[in-house]
Amino acid sequence: MNTPTQKSTAVVALGGNALLRRGDAPSFTNQLANIKIAAKAIAEIAKEYQVAIVHGNGPQVGLLALQNLAYDKVQPYPLDVLGAESEGMIGYMLAQELQNLMPETEVTSLLTRIEVDPNDPSMLDPTKFVGPVYNEEEAGILAEANNWTMKRDGEFVRRVVPSPKPLNILDKKSIETLLNAGEIVICCGGGGIPVRKTDYGFTGVEGVIDKDLSATLLAKQLKADKLLILTDADAVYLDWGTENQRALRATTPSQLSEYHFPAGSMGPKVEAAADFAQFGGRAYIGALEEGLDVLAEKAGTCVSA
């Protein structure tokens, strides 16, 4: 997976909720403060690994969608365009903060298109949370006014949108070229921009790809050594939220298949980690602040075959 003279390659998946924490006002100031924390953690990882960063965009793209509705003299922009907007915004902020911390290292943020199946089952059964959280009354009003689908996210309610599975990273060669040049690469942001193949090339798809599944696809296509999924939980837990909750520290894809994890939160992370472990790599799930310890298997959850 890596030559003797190269650092090991790690794909780092950074949750959108880590960049705009649950309950935070969705302001630039709050997001920048969280991005500074994320950049500091990733900079430590980048000292020991060649890093490709995949970030989420659920809160951000949902906010853009709300802002999109405020100006009603034009049709709202589709989700793939809003995803590209959020990818550019977050990528710029992350790149700048990483470069400030590591001035001798080149950092590039790359808008990334990812092919999906327009007939993916999720197009009819949305599961991807976007935007802020609401109470029941607020959610009902917004759902009726905008024809949105809403689902429960913990004690709150949020909008959900289609989340087709990623099939192919169209910009993989550019990512490889940048990594081989020794750069930190921010790519597949928000899971990447969903596009579908037509007789005339590619066109956008109305959806938001899950960033953990895109990170796994990237790790497999790059033949990376490790996949690190950073989240607001310090590990994968069984019986989460009960007095019997317990952390899984080392597990396998077959063991994980025996349990159920929520589709809107830990489910895609577990699926992504198990998929990469079956591919032959080592996958990790843990807290942002413990990134290096998670990779060293001193914290978090390690998934291996």
XYZ file of C-alpha atoms in Angstrom:
305
model
C 0.000 0.000 0.000
C 2.974 2.322 0.536
C 6.619 2.173 -0.476
C 9.361 1.953 2.194
C 10.333 5.609 1.679
C 6.793 6.958 2.029
C 4.628 7.660 5.016
C 1.641 5.361 5.442
C -1.487 6.795 3.843
C -4.461 7.562 6.059
C -7.843 8.745 4.832
C -9.388 10.886 7.565
C -13.172 11.344 7.570
C -14.230 14.406 9.537
C -17.893 14.759 10.477
C -19.853 17.867 9.542
C -21.153 17.966 13.112
C -17.548 18.220 14.339
C -17.216 21.404 12.291
C -20.523 22.844 13.493
C -21.391 21.139 16.743
C -24.907 20.089 17.647
C -26.696 22.998 19.308
C -24.231 25.650 18.069
C -25.650 28.639 16.241
C -24.642 28.060 12.576
C -22.444 31.156 12.423
C -19.127 31.650 10.666
C -17.481 32.390 14.008
C -18.595 29.101 15.561
C -17.614 27.115 12.496
C -14.173 28.723 12.316
C -13.554 27.985 16.009
C -14.393 24.300 15.444
C -12.319 24.126 12.265
C -9.309 25.431 14.206
C -9.761 22.538 16.655
C -10.093 20.039 13.783
C -7.062 21.443 11.954
C -4.915 21.131 15.068
C -5.879 17.463 15.481
C -5.330 16.653 11.799
C -1.985 18.475 11.719
C -0.716 16.077 14.392
C -1.836 13.116 12.290
C -0.224 14.609 9.159
C 3.178 14.633 10.879
C 3.148 10.833 10.833
C 0.877 9.977 7.895
C 0.230 11.069 4.329
C -3.308 12.421 4.745
C -6.360 12.772 2.544
C -9.223 14.502 4.368
C -12.888 13.881 3.647
C -15.296 16.144 5.546
C -19.025 16.104 6.129
C -21.407 18.959 5.334
C -24.782 18.055 6.823
C -25.287 21.180 8.960
C -23.700 23.448 6.362
C -25.604 22.276 3.288
C -28.836 22.383 5.278
C -28.156 25.998 6.232
C -27.425 26.853 2.592
C -30.740 25.266 1.645
C -32.561 27.495 4.145
C -30.762 30.577 2.854
C -31.588 29.379 -0.651
C -35.306 29.654 0.149
C -35.039 33.222 1.394
C -34.746 34.669 -2.124
C -37.853 33.470 -3.938
C -37.427 35.297 -7.259
C -35.499 32.327 -8.691
C -35.921 28.587 -8.314
C -33.881 27.156 -5.394
C -30.511 25.726 -6.409
C -30.364 21.900 -6.381
C -28.602 19.935 -3.633
C -25.602 18.986 -5.782
C -24.839 22.695 -6.341
C -25.325 23.474 -2.646
C -23.005 20.559 -1.881
C -20.356 22.073 -4.140
C -20.787 25.427 -2.376
C -20.305 23.836 1.042
C -17.333 21.811 -0.220
C -15.623 24.998 -1.376
C -16.406 26.885 1.839
C -15.287 24.188 4.283
C -12.330 23.180 2.124
C -11.046 26.749 2.054
C -11.371 27.140 5.833
C -9.693 23.804 6.580
C -6.883 24.390 4.080
C -6.129 27.826 5.467
C -6.008 26.679 9.101
C -3.879 23.624 8.254
C -1.466 25.774 6.243
C -1.203 28.197 9.170
C -0.184 25.292 11.410
C 2.074 23.598 8.837
C 3.511 26.385 6.640
C 6.100 24.076 5.059
C 3.434 21.629 3.850
C 1.284 22.221 0.786
C -2.463 21.835 1.352
C -4.940 21.631 -1.523
C -8.732 21.522 -1.427
C -10.222 19.817 -4.476
C -13.853 19.931 -5.591
C -14.645 16.268 -6.195
C -17.340 14.703 -8.360
C -18.592 11.224 -7.466
C -20.731 9.037 -9.676
C -23.929 7.624 -8.144
C -26.861 5.552 -9.363
C -29.852 7.882 -9.947
C -32.104 4.919 -9.120
C -30.445 4.283 -5.750
C -33.112 3.183 -3.187
C -32.304 6.192 -0.994
C -33.841 8.478 -3.605
C -37.233 7.204 -2.417
C -36.302 6.738 1.255
C -34.214 9.733 2.426
C -31.992 9.134 5.478
C -29.258 11.808 5.365
C -29.661 14.496 8.044
C -28.994 18.057 6.880
C -29.465 21.441 8.453
C -30.197 22.493 12.036
C -32.282 20.670 14.620
C -35.916 21.616 15.305
C -38.623 20.885 17.814
C -41.728 19.011 16.637
C -43.777 22.150 15.940
C -41.067 23.903 13.926
C -40.348 20.736 11.953
C -44.006 20.278 11.057
C -44.353 23.834 9.753
C -41.191 23.602 7.631
C -42.053 20.155 6.276
C -45.478 21.330 5.101
C -44.208 24.622 3.659
C -41.267 23.127 1.730
C -42.365 19.536 1.080
C -39.459 18.266 3.192
C -39.083 14.872 4.821
C -38.294 15.124 8.543
C -37.032 12.425 10.912
C -36.056 12.257 14.544
C -32.394 12.871 15.406
C -32.066 12.122 19.113
C -34.354 14.423 21.057
C -34.805 16.751 18.071
C -36.106 16.554 14.500
C -34.117 17.322 11.339
C -34.621 17.362 7.602
C -33.473 14.265 5.710
C -32.531 14.080 2.017
C -31.572 11.290 -0.401
C -28.088 9.838 0.134
C -27.122 7.611 -2.826
C -24.119 5.329 -2.406
C -20.892 6.471 -4.102
C -19.796 4.324 -7.038
C -16.733 6.001 -8.545
C -14.565 9.035 -7.741
C -14.172 10.862 -11.025
C -11.285 13.024 -9.790
C -9.227 10.180 -8.274
C -6.195 10.749 -10.531
C -5.897 14.367 -9.416
C -6.095 13.293 -5.762
C -3.373 10.688 -6.299
C -1.132 13.204 -8.062
C -1.388 15.669 -5.183
C -0.771 12.994 -2.532
C 2.242 11.663 -4.432
C 3.629 15.209 -4.430
C 3.521 15.162 -0.620
C 0.515 17.427 -0.183
C -2.323 17.198 2.308
C -5.435 16.821 0.168
C -8.950 17.852 1.186
C -11.300 16.042 -1.175
C -14.698 14.340 -1.510
C -16.016 17.103 0.775
C -19.558 16.536 1.952
C -19.237 13.073 0.448
C -18.455 14.610 -2.939
C -20.730 16.177 -5.542
C -23.215 13.498 -6.711
C -23.373 13.133 -10.492
C -24.760 10.547 -12.889
C -23.642 9.424 -16.300
C -25.747 10.401 -19.328
C -25.363 10.063 -23.083
C -23.807 13.533 -23.059
C -21.437 13.237 -20.097
C -22.324 13.767 -16.437
C -25.038 15.770 -14.728
C -25.850 16.530 -11.093
C -28.084 14.423 -8.837
C -30.372 15.859 -6.153
C -28.844 14.331 -3.026
C -26.022 14.377 -0.480
C -23.580 11.446 -0.348
C -22.606 10.107 3.072
C -19.020 11.209 3.665
C -18.061 8.001 5.513
C -18.989 5.848 2.520
C -17.099 8.193 0.192
C -14.091 8.072 2.517
C -14.128 4.271 2.330
C -14.349 4.323 -1.450
C -11.444 6.787 -1.557
C -9.366 4.671 0.843
C -9.965 1.590 -1.310
C -9.213 3.343 -4.600
C -6.031 4.872 -3.141
C -5.084 1.542 -1.503
C -4.630 3.482 1.734
C -3.286 1.788 4.848
C -5.792 3.208 7.307
C -9.238 4.773 7.405
C -9.935 7.054 10.379
C -13.509 8.186 10.994
C -13.559 11.068 13.476
C -16.843 11.894 15.165
C -18.347 13.328 18.353
C -18.367 9.860 19.988
C -15.186 8.420 21.475
C -15.918 4.883 20.176
C -18.617 2.584 18.816
C -20.995 1.627 21.616
C -23.458 -1.186 22.082
C -26.743 -0.333 23.840
C -25.923 3.361 23.489
C -27.861 5.622 25.833
C -28.725 2.887 28.310
C -27.193 1.922 31.643
C -25.725 -1.126 29.862
C -23.857 0.819 27.170
C -20.364 -0.488 26.489
C -17.641 0.468 24.040
C -16.309 -1.843 21.344
C -12.532 -1.344 21.299
C -11.490 -4.054 18.823
C -13.954 -5.802 16.554
C -14.427 -7.399 13.130
C -16.889 -6.888 10.282
C -18.627 -10.177 11.125
C -19.093 -9.150 14.752
C -20.452 -5.746 13.743
C -22.971 -7.391 11.415
C -24.674 -8.912 14.464
C -25.736 -5.502 15.773
C -27.963 -2.671 14.580
C -26.720 0.911 14.453
C -28.920 3.936 13.555
C -28.949 4.750 9.831
C -28.749 8.491 10.404
C -25.717 8.496 12.695
C -23.414 5.586 13.614
C -24.782 3.180 10.989
C -22.885 4.572 7.959
C -19.680 4.847 10.015
C -19.852 1.198 11.045
C -20.732 0.141 7.502
C -17.809 2.137 6.104
C -15.324 0.771 8.641
C -16.441 -2.832 8.098
C -16.247 -2.421 4.317
C -12.665 -1.135 4.440
C -11.615 -3.853 6.910
C -13.000 -6.510 4.558
C -10.960 -4.871 1.788
C -7.837 -5.580 3.830
C -7.176 -2.300 5.622
C -7.609 -1.230 9.220
C -10.452 1.141 10.044
C -10.876 3.279 13.139
C -13.748 5.234 14.687
C -13.106 7.715 17.480
C -13.146 11.260 18.808
C -11.562 14.153 16.954
C -9.324 15.163 19.860
C -7.918 11.612 20.143
C -7.059 11.047 16.486
C -3.457 9.887 16.911
C -4.336 7.713 19.912
C -7.151 6.127 17.906
C -4.733 5.274 15.077
C -2.319 3.866 17.657
C -5.214 1.741 19.028
C -5.021 3.411 22.437
C -8.525 4.851 22.094
C -11.621 4.553 19.911
C -12.710 1.445 18.028
C -10.497 -0.563 15.640
C -12.161 -2.687 12.947
C -10.026 -5.290 11.189
C -10.615 -8.559 9.398
